[in-house]
Structure formats: C-alpha cells, structure tokens
C-alpha positions as a printed NumPy array, in Angstrom:
array([[ 11.083, -21.11 ,   5.371],
       [  9.948, -24.7  ,   4.925],
       [ 12.978, -25.907,   6.85 ],
       [ 12.116, -23.487,   9.654],
       [  8.604, -24.941,   9.813],
       [ 10.178, -28.371,  10.366],
       [ 12.46 , -27.025,  13.082],
       [ 15.634, -27.492,  11.031],
       [ 18.594, -25.157,  11.541],
       [ 20.212, -23.03 ,   8.825],
       [ 23.87 , -22.145,   8.355],
       [ 22.875, -18.75 ,   6.948],
       [ 23.059, -16.095,   9.729],
       [ 20.124, -14.051,   8.425],
       [ 17.846, -17.093,   8.46 ],
       [ 19.096, -18.094,  11.893],
       [ 18.11 , -14.641,  13.16 ],
       [ 14.77 , -14.818,  11.345],
       [ 14.002, -18.224,  12.835],
       [ 14.728, -16.829,  16.289],
       [ 12.358, -13.889,  15.729],
       [  9.623, -16.133,  14.329],
       [  9.835, -18.393,  17.367],
       [ 10.166, -15.569,  19.908],
       [  7.195, -13.571,  18.602],
       [  5.131, -16.466,  17.192],
       [  5.115, -14.879,  13.717],
       [  2.927, -16.63 ,  11.115],
       [  5.164, -18.24 ,   8.516],
       [  2.515, -17.71 ,   5.842],
       [  3.141, -13.946,   5.911],
       [  6.706, -14.493,   4.714],
       [  5.499, -16.879,   2.021],
       [  2.994, -14.263,   0.893],
       [  5.771, -11.68 ,   0.532],
       [  7.863, -14.054,  -1.564],
       [  4.842, -14.807,  -3.728],
       [  4.323, -11.093,  -4.382],
       [  8.015, -10.563,  -5.173],
       [  7.853, -13.347,  -7.753],
       [  4.704, -11.828,  -9.225],
       [  6.531,  -8.52 ,  -9.707],
       [  8.763, -10.256, -12.245],
       [  5.988, -11.8  , -14.311],
       [  2.875,  -9.625, -14.049],
       [  2.568,  -6.118, -15.497],
       [ -1.207,  -5.868, -16.044],
       [ -4.264,  -6.57 , -13.882],
       [ -7.78 ,  -7.045, -15.215],
       [ -9.732,  -6.169, -12.059],
       [ -9.305,  -4.272,  -8.808],
       [ -9.691,  -7.597,  -7.001],
       [ -6.522,  -8.857,  -8.695],
       [ -4.625,  -5.747,  -7.617],
       [ -5.948,  -6.043,  -4.078],
       [ -4.873,  -9.684,  -3.99 ],
       [ -1.374,  -8.563,  -4.928],
       [ -1.479,  -5.942,  -2.146],
       [ -2.719,  -8.643,   0.25 ],
       [  0.607, -10.412,  -0.28 ],
       [  2.964,  -7.465,  -0.915],
       [  1.797,  -4.834,   1.593],
       [ -0.559,  -6.358,   4.146],
       [  1.993,  -8.837,   5.576],
       [  4.205,  -5.921,   6.638],
       [  1.459,  -4.38 ,   8.742],
       [  0.457,  -7.748,  10.168],
       [  4.047,  -8.558,  11.139],
       [  4.369,  -5.213,  12.917],
       [  1.208,  -5.935,  14.907],
       [  2.488,  -9.38 ,  15.871],
       [  5.865,  -7.945,  16.88 ],
       [  4.195,  -5.393,  19.17 ],
       [  1.586,  -7.779,  20.616],
       [ -1.275,  -5.894,  18.978],
       [ -2.493,  -8.615,  16.587],
       [ -6.206,  -8.664,  17.466],
       [ -8.64 ,  -9.535,  14.68 ],
       [ -9.93 ,  -5.955,  14.603],
       [ -6.422,  -4.521,  14.412],
       [ -5.374,  -6.962,  11.687],
       [ -8.447,  -6.121,   9.598],
       [ -7.854,  -2.366,   9.872],
       [ -4.145,  -2.843,   9.17 ],
       [ -5.016,  -4.664,   5.943],
       [ -7.179,  -1.732,   4.827],
       [ -4.417,   0.748,   5.633],
       [ -1.662,  -1.232,   3.92 ],
       [ -3.686,  -1.969,   0.795],
       [ -4.777,   1.681,   0.539],
       [ -1.204,   2.928,   0.965],
       [ -0.047,   0.476,  -1.715],
       [ -2.681,   1.824,  -4.109],
       [ -1.839,   5.447,  -3.309],
       [  1.828,   4.688,  -3.939],
       [  0.897,   3.233,  -7.329],
       [ -1.109,   6.34 ,  -8.213],
       [  1.834,   8.615,  -7.399],
       [  3.984,   6.778,  -9.93 ],
       [  1.556,   5.867, -12.718],
       [  3.677,   7.41 , -15.452],
       [  7.021,   6.186, -14.094],
       [  5.772,   2.613, -13.68 ],
       [  4.548,   2.302, -17.253],
       [  7.466,   4.176, -18.844],
       [ 10.301,   2.465, -16.944],
       [  8.889,  -0.994, -16.156],
       [  5.815,  -1.325, -18.416],
       [  3.751,  -1.901, -15.262],
       [  0.211,  -0.649, -14.822],
       [ -1.815,  -0.858, -11.625],
       [ -5.08 ,   0.503, -13.019],
       [ -7.532,  -2.35 , -13.738],
       [ -7.84 ,  -2.938, -17.465],
       [-11.575,  -3.547, -17.121],
       [-12.022,  -0.134, -15.519],
       [ -9.883,   1.536, -18.17 ],
       [-12.054,  -0.082, -20.825],
       [-15.255,   1.034, -19.088],
       [-14.078,   4.623, -19.6  ],
       [-13.126,   3.83 , -23.224],
       [ -9.419,   4.119, -22.375],
       [ -6.376,   1.851, -22.578],
       [ -2.809,   1.591, -21.271],
       [ -1.489,   3.759, -24.116],
       [ -3.611,   6.652, -22.879],
       [ -1.614,   6.597, -19.664],
       [  1.681,   6.145, -21.491],
       [  0.868,   9.212, -23.591],
       [ -0.3  ,  11.175, -20.499],
       [ -3.882,  11.616, -21.614],
       [ -5.359,  14.451, -19.506],
       [ -8.879,  14.255, -20.943],
       [-12.132,  14.24 , -18.998],
       [-12.52 ,  10.46 , -19.178],
       [ -9.052,   9.93 , -17.717],
       [ -9.744,  12.513, -15.034],
       [-12.943,  10.692, -14.065],
       [-11.226,   7.291, -14.036],
       [ -8.318,   8.42 , -11.877],
       [-10.562,  10.355,  -9.498],
       [-12.487,   7.114,  -8.999],
       [ -9.219,   5.303,  -8.206],
       [ -8.045,   8.026,  -5.813],
       [-11.308,   8.227,  -3.884],
       [-11.56 ,   4.447,  -3.529],
       [ -8.1  ,   4.268,  -1.95 ],
       [ -8.835,   7.32 ,   0.201],
       [-12.058,   5.731,   1.502],
       [-10.281,   2.461,   2.299],
       [ -7.586,   4.289,   4.249],
       [-10.201,   6.218,   6.205],
       [-12.011,   2.972,   7.037],
       [ -8.874,   1.542,   8.634],
       [ -7.732,   4.756,  10.33 ],
       [ -9.289,   3.897,  13.699],
       [ -6.353,   1.515,  14.205],
       [ -4.153,   4.532,  14.928],
       [ -6.351,   5.52 ,  17.846],
       [ -6.241,   2.062,  19.428],
       [ -2.461,   1.681,  19.35 ],
       [ -0.487,   3.232,  22.173],
       [  2.941,   4.769,  22.614],
       [  5.476,   5.424,  19.893],
       [  4.068,   2.712,  17.621],
       [  0.615,   4.293,  17.691],
       [  2.097,   7.722,  17.005],
       [  4.05 ,   6.419,  14.02 ],
       [  0.996,   4.643,  12.6  ],
       [ -1.081,   7.827,  12.923],
       [  1.7  ,   9.71 ,  11.113],
       [  1.62 ,   7.15 ,   8.305],
       [ -2.172,   7.28 ,   8.045],
       [ -2.207,  11.082,   8.019],
       [  0.564,  11.196,   5.421],
       [ -1.343,   8.798,   3.176],
       [ -4.524,  10.827,   3.529],
       [ -2.699,  14.054,   2.618],
       [ -1.154,  12.46 ,  -0.475],
       [ -4.538,  11.034,  -1.486],
       [ -6.137,  14.467,  -1.045],
       [ -3.446,  16.109,  -3.165],
       [ -3.944,  13.502,  -5.876],
       [ -7.638,  14.407,  -6.056],
       [ -6.861,  18.141,  -6.28 ],
       [ -3.938,  18.401,  -8.712],
       [ -4.36 ,  19.647, -12.267],
       [ -1.655,  17.409, -13.789],
       [ -2.888,  13.838, -13.365],
       [  0.619,  12.408, -13.638],
       [  2.65 ,  14.672, -11.37 ],
       [  3.885,  13.344,  -8.034],
       [  2.326,  15.183,  -5.054],
       [  4.73 ,  16.922,  -2.678],
       [  4.102,  17.592,   1.001],
       [  4.715,  21.167,   2.16 ],
       [  5.095,  22.656,   5.663],
       [  1.354,  23.06 ,   6.107],
       [  0.844,  19.414,   5.187],
       [  3.386,  18.329,   7.8  ],
       [  1.646,  20.456,  10.423],
       [ -1.636,  18.736,   9.561],
       [  0.042,  15.336,   9.77 ],
       [  1.53 ,  16.104,  13.183],
       [ -1.805,  17.432,  14.443],
       [ -3.454,  14.187,  13.417],
       [ -0.7  ,  12.1  ,  15.017],
       [ -0.873,  13.999,  18.323],
       [ -4.583,  14.774,  18.589],
       [ -6.344,  12.551,  16.048],
       [ -7.433,  15.455,  13.899],
       [ -5.906,  17.835,  11.39 ]])
C-alpha cells in the first residue's frame, strides 16, 4: 500500500489490480490501512473496556467496506458516508450479539464492554456460563437496542441510493433490523436468531417500498 502511494509498481497481480482500482475510482488508501489495522487487532485483542473502543474497532473493520462501496458507485457524499458508518458499525455489533457464546467459547473473544458488564455486576464468565438472569437480560437488551437505534439512524441512506445498489442496501438494512428485533424478543439470550418466510417478506417490502 505504501508503494502504491508512491506510484511504484508491484509484481503481484492482485496488488496490480488493486492499484488500478484505487487509481480508477480514487479510493482513499487510508481505508485499506484501516482494514489491515483491524485484522491485526483481531489477533491481539479479545476484550474491550468501553463501547467507544469497540466502535473504534468497527470504524476500521466494518466502516471501510461501506465507504469503499460508496466510492466505487460514486455515492460518497459526506451525508452518505456518515450514514454508512452508522449502518456498518451497527451491523458489526449485531453480528457480535448473534455469536456472543461462540466467540467466547471458541476464540475467547468478548465484544461486550467490560465496564458495562461491571455496571450490571457481571463479568465475562457469566457469558461463558450462559447466565440468563435478569441482570444479564437487562445488559444485553441495552446492547441490542443501542445497535438497533444506530442502524435506524443510518437507514435513510437506503432511500437516497438508486438502482440495484440502493435495493441491496435496503435489503441489508432491513435484514439487520429484523435480526436486531429478534434478539430483543428471544427467550434464550445466547441463541442465534433465524429469519423465517415472514421475515423475508418484511425485508423485501422494506427494500421495495421503504416499509415493512
């Protein structure tokens, strides 16, 4: 990436193609650096003290993907970029919440802020042991609703984008909102929500008509 920024050529075909795309679409090099930074962090960091730390990780792991898509489709206005960041961060959080148990059991990773766990008199072991108590329910409901609200705040992006890209973004937003809703409604805090036929109808209604 640094060699690209200096205009140097690479013998590696994938980087040659990437350099061509970066130049053709004027893609910010920093977005690729952010992704690499997040990938490196995956190897070293398994706990986060605050939601701001988790959101900073999402800023580098999820948000660059949305921003690159907007640049590639010539939709990278400041308003669109800001809403895209909200959508991508919210989807990252919702994805974490679907896999809370799997993340801690298989990779010893936890994406619930330790400070917030402590404020509810809980700790990582409560999640490892699948604590279903009222304090855990309250904590996770707080997490779910925060991500849901963030996704809703960025959802207007789907209405501004046109054509197939806009349709796909509205599908993604609607899918995230359905998963977030199911997370808030399920009895087992650690089960992974599944979309049924009715959910897919709602998602398609939102994608086509902006409501569902």
